[in-house]
Each structure stands twice: as C-alpha cells, then as structure tokens.
PDB file of C-alpha atoms in Angstrom:
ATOM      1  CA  UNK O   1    -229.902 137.348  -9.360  1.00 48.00           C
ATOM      2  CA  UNK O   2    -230.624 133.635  -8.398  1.00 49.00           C
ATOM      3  CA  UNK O   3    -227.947 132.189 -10.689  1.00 50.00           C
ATOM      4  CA  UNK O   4    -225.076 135.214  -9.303  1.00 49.00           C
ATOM      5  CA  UNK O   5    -225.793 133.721  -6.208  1.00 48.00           C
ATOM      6  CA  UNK O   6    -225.663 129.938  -6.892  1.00 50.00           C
ATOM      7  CA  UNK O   7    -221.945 130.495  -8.814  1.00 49.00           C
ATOM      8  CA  UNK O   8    -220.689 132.130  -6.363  1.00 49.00           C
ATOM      9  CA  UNK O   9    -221.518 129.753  -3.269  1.00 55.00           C
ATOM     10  CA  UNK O  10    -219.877 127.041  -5.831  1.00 57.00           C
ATOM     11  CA  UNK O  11    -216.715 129.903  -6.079  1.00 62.00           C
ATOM     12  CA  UNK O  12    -216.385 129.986  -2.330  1.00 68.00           C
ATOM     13  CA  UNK O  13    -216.543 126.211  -2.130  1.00 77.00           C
ATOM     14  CA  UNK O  14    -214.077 125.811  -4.353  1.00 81.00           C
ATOM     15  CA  UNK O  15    -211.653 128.181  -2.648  1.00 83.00           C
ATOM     16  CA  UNK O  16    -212.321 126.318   0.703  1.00 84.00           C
ATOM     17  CA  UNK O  17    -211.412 123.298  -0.828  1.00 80.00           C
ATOM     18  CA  UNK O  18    -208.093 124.616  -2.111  1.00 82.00           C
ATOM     19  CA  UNK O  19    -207.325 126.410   1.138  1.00 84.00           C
ATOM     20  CA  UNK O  20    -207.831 122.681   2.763  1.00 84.00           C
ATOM     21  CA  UNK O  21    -205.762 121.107   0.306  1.00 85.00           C
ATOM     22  CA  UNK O  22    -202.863 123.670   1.300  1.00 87.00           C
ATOM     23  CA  UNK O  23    -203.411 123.092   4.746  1.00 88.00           C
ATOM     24  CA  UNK O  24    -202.844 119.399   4.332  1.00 89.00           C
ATOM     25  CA  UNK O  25    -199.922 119.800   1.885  1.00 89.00           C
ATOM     26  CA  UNK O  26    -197.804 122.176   4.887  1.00 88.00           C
ATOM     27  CA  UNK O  27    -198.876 119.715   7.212  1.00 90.00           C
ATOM     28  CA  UNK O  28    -197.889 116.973   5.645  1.00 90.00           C
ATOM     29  CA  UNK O  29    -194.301 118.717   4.783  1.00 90.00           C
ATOM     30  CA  UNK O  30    -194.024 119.756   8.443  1.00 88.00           C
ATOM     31  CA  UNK O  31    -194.688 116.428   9.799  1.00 91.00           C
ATOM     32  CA  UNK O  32    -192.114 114.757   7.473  1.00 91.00           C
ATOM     33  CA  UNK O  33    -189.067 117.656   8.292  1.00 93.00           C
ATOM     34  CA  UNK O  34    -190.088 116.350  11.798  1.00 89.00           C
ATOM     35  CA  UNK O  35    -189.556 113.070  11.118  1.00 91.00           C
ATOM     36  CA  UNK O  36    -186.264 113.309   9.231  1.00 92.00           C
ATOM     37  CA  UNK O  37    -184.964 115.777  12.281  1.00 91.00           C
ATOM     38  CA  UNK O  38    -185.909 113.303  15.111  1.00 88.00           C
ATOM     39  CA  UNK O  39    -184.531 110.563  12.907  1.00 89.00           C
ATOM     40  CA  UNK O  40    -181.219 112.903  12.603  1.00 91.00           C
ATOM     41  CA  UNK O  41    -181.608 113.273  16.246  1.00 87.00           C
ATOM     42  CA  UNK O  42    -181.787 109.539  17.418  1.00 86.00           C
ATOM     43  CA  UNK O  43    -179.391 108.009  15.224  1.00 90.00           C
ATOM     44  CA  UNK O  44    -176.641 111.177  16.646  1.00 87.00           C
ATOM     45  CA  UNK O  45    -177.968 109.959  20.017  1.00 83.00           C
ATOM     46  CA  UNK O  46    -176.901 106.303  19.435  1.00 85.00           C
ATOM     47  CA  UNK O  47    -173.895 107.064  17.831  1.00 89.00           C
ATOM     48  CA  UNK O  48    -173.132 109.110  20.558  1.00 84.00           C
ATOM     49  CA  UNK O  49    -173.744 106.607  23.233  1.00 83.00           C
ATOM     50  CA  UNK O  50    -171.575 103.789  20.782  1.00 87.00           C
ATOM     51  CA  UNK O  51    -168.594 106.164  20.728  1.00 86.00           C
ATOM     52  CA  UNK O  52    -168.993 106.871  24.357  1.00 81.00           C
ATOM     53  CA  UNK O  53    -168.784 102.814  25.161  1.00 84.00           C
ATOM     54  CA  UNK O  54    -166.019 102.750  23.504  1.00 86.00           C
ATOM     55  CA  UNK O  55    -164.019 105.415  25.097  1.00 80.00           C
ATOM     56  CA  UNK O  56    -165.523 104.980  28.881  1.00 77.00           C
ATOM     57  CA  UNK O  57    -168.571 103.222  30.059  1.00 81.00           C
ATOM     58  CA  UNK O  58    -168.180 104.710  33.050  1.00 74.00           C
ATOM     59  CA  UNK O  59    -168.439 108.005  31.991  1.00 74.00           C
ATOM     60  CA  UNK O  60    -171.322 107.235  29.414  1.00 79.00           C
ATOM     61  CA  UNK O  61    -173.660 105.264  32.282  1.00 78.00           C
ATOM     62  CA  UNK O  62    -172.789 108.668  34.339  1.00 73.00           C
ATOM     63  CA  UNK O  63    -174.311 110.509  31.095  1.00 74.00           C
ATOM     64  CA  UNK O  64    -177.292 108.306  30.729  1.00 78.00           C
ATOM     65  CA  UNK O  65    -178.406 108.106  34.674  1.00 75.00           C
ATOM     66  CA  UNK O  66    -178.278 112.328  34.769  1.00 72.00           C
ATOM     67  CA  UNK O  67    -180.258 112.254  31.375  1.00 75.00           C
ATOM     68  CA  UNK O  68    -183.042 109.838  32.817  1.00 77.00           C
ATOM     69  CA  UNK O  69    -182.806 112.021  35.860  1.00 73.00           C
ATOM     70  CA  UNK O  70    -183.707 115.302  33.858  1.00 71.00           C
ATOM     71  CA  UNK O  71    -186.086 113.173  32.497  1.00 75.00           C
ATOM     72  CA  UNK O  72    -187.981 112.083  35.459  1.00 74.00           C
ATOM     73  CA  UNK O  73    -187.182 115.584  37.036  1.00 70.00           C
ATOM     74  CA  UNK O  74    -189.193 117.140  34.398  1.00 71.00           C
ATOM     75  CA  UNK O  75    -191.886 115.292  34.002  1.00 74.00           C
ATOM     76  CA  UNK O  76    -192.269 115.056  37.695  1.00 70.00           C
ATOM     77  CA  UNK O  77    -192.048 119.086  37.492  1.00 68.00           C
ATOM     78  CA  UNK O  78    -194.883 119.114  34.771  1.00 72.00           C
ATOM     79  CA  UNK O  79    -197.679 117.271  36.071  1.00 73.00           C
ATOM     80  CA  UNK O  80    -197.052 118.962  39.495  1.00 68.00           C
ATOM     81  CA  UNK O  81    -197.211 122.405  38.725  1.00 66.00           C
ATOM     82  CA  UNK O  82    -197.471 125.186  41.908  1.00 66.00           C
ATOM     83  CA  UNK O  83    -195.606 126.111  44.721  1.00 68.00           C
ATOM     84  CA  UNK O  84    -193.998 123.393  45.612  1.00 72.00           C
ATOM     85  CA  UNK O  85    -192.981 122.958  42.509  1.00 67.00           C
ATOM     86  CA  UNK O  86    -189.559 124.443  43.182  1.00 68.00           C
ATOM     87  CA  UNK O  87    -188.680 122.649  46.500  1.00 72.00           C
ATOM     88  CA  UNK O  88    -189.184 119.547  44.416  1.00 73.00           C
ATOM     89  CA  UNK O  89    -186.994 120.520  41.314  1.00 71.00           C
ATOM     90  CA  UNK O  90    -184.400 121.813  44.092  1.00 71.00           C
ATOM     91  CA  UNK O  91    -184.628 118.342  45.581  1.00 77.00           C
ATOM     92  CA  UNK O  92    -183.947 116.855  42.292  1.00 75.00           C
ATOM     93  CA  UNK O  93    -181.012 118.818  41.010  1.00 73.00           C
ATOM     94  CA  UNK O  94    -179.786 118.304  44.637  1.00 75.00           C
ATOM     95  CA  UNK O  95    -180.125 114.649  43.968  1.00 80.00           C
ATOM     96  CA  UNK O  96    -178.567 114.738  40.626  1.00 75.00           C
ATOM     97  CA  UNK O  97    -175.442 116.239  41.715  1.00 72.00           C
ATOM     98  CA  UNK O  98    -175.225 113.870  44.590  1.00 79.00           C
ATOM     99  CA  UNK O  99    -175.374 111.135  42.488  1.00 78.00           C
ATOM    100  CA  UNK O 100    -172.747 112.593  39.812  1.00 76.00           C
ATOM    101  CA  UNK O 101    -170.159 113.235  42.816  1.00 74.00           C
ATOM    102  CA  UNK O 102    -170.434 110.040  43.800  1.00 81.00           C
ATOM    103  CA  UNK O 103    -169.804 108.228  40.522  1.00 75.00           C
ATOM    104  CA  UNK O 104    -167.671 110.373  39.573  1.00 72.00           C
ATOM    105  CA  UNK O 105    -165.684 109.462  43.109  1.00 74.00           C
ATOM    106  CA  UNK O 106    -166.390 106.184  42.593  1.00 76.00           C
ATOM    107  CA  UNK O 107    -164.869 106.622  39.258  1.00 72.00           C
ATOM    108  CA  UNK O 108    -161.808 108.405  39.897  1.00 65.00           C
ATOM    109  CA  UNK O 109    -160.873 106.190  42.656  1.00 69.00           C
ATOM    110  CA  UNK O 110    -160.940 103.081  40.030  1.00 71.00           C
ATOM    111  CA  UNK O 111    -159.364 104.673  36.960  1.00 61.00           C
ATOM    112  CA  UNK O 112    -156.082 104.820  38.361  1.00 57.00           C
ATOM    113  CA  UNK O 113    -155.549 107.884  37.099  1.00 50.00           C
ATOM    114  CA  UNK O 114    -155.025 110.080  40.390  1.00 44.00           C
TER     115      UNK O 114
END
C-alpha cells in the first residue's frame, strides 16, 4: 500500500509539471501575438502620422493635440475615480472641443480655402 502511494504522488507531480509547462507555452504565445499586434499597431500609427505630414500638418498637429488630450483626460479620469469624476471629464471634453474650434478656425482662416 506504501509503494501505491509513493507512485502516485510521483504521477501527480508529473502532471503538475506538464500543466505548468502548458501554462508557460500559452503564455508565452499570448505575449508574442501581443507583441506582433502592438508592433502592427505602432508602425500603422507612424505611418499614419507620415502620410498625414504630408497631406496637412495642420490637420495632423490638430489630430495629435486631441489624442494627447484623451490621453491626459483619461488618465486624469482613472486615478480620480467618484463623483466628481464626471464634472471633470465634462470639463475636459469641453476643453477639447474648444481647442479643436479654434484650430480648426485658425486653420480655415489660413488655408485660403473659404
């Protein structure tokens, strides 16, 4: 009865071990679709950005200042959580479209277009 015992602890080691090894494996693939996808992700983003120099700076620096705005606005909105949570995000999308009708203004009144 001893010996049933002992192989069996040594089964059930065994079996941890491979369910461990599994886990790493998935991790590891996870981590590396991750990796490929924010790769993906950044070089779209510069692209992006290089084709939108090209056509209008303007336009692109508009882009990039409501992005970092999000941005801010959302990490702002995250570490401040509560009540007054939505007066501030209020105040910030306020802000945002502030600033975006005035470059925009700013913008239209250059481009010679109207």
């Amino acid at each position: 009865m001893a010996q049933t015992v002992t192989s069996g602890r040594k089964h059930g080691g065994w079996r941890r071990a491979w369910e461990w090894g599994k886990e790493i494996v998935v991790e590891f693939a996870g981590e590396a679709i991750l990796q490929v996808l924010s790769c993906l992700l950044l070089a779209g983003a510069v692209f992006g950005a290089f084709w939108g120099w090209r056509e209008s700076p303007e336009l692109t620096l508009g882009a990039v200042a409501v992005l970092l705005i999000g941005a801010v606005a959302a990490i702002a909105a995250r570490r401040h959580p509560g009540p007054p949570r939505a007066r501030r995000m209020g105040a910030t999308l306020l802000s945002v479209l502030v600033l975006l009708a005035l470059w925009f203004i700013g913008y239209g009144s250059n481009c010679g277009c109207v």
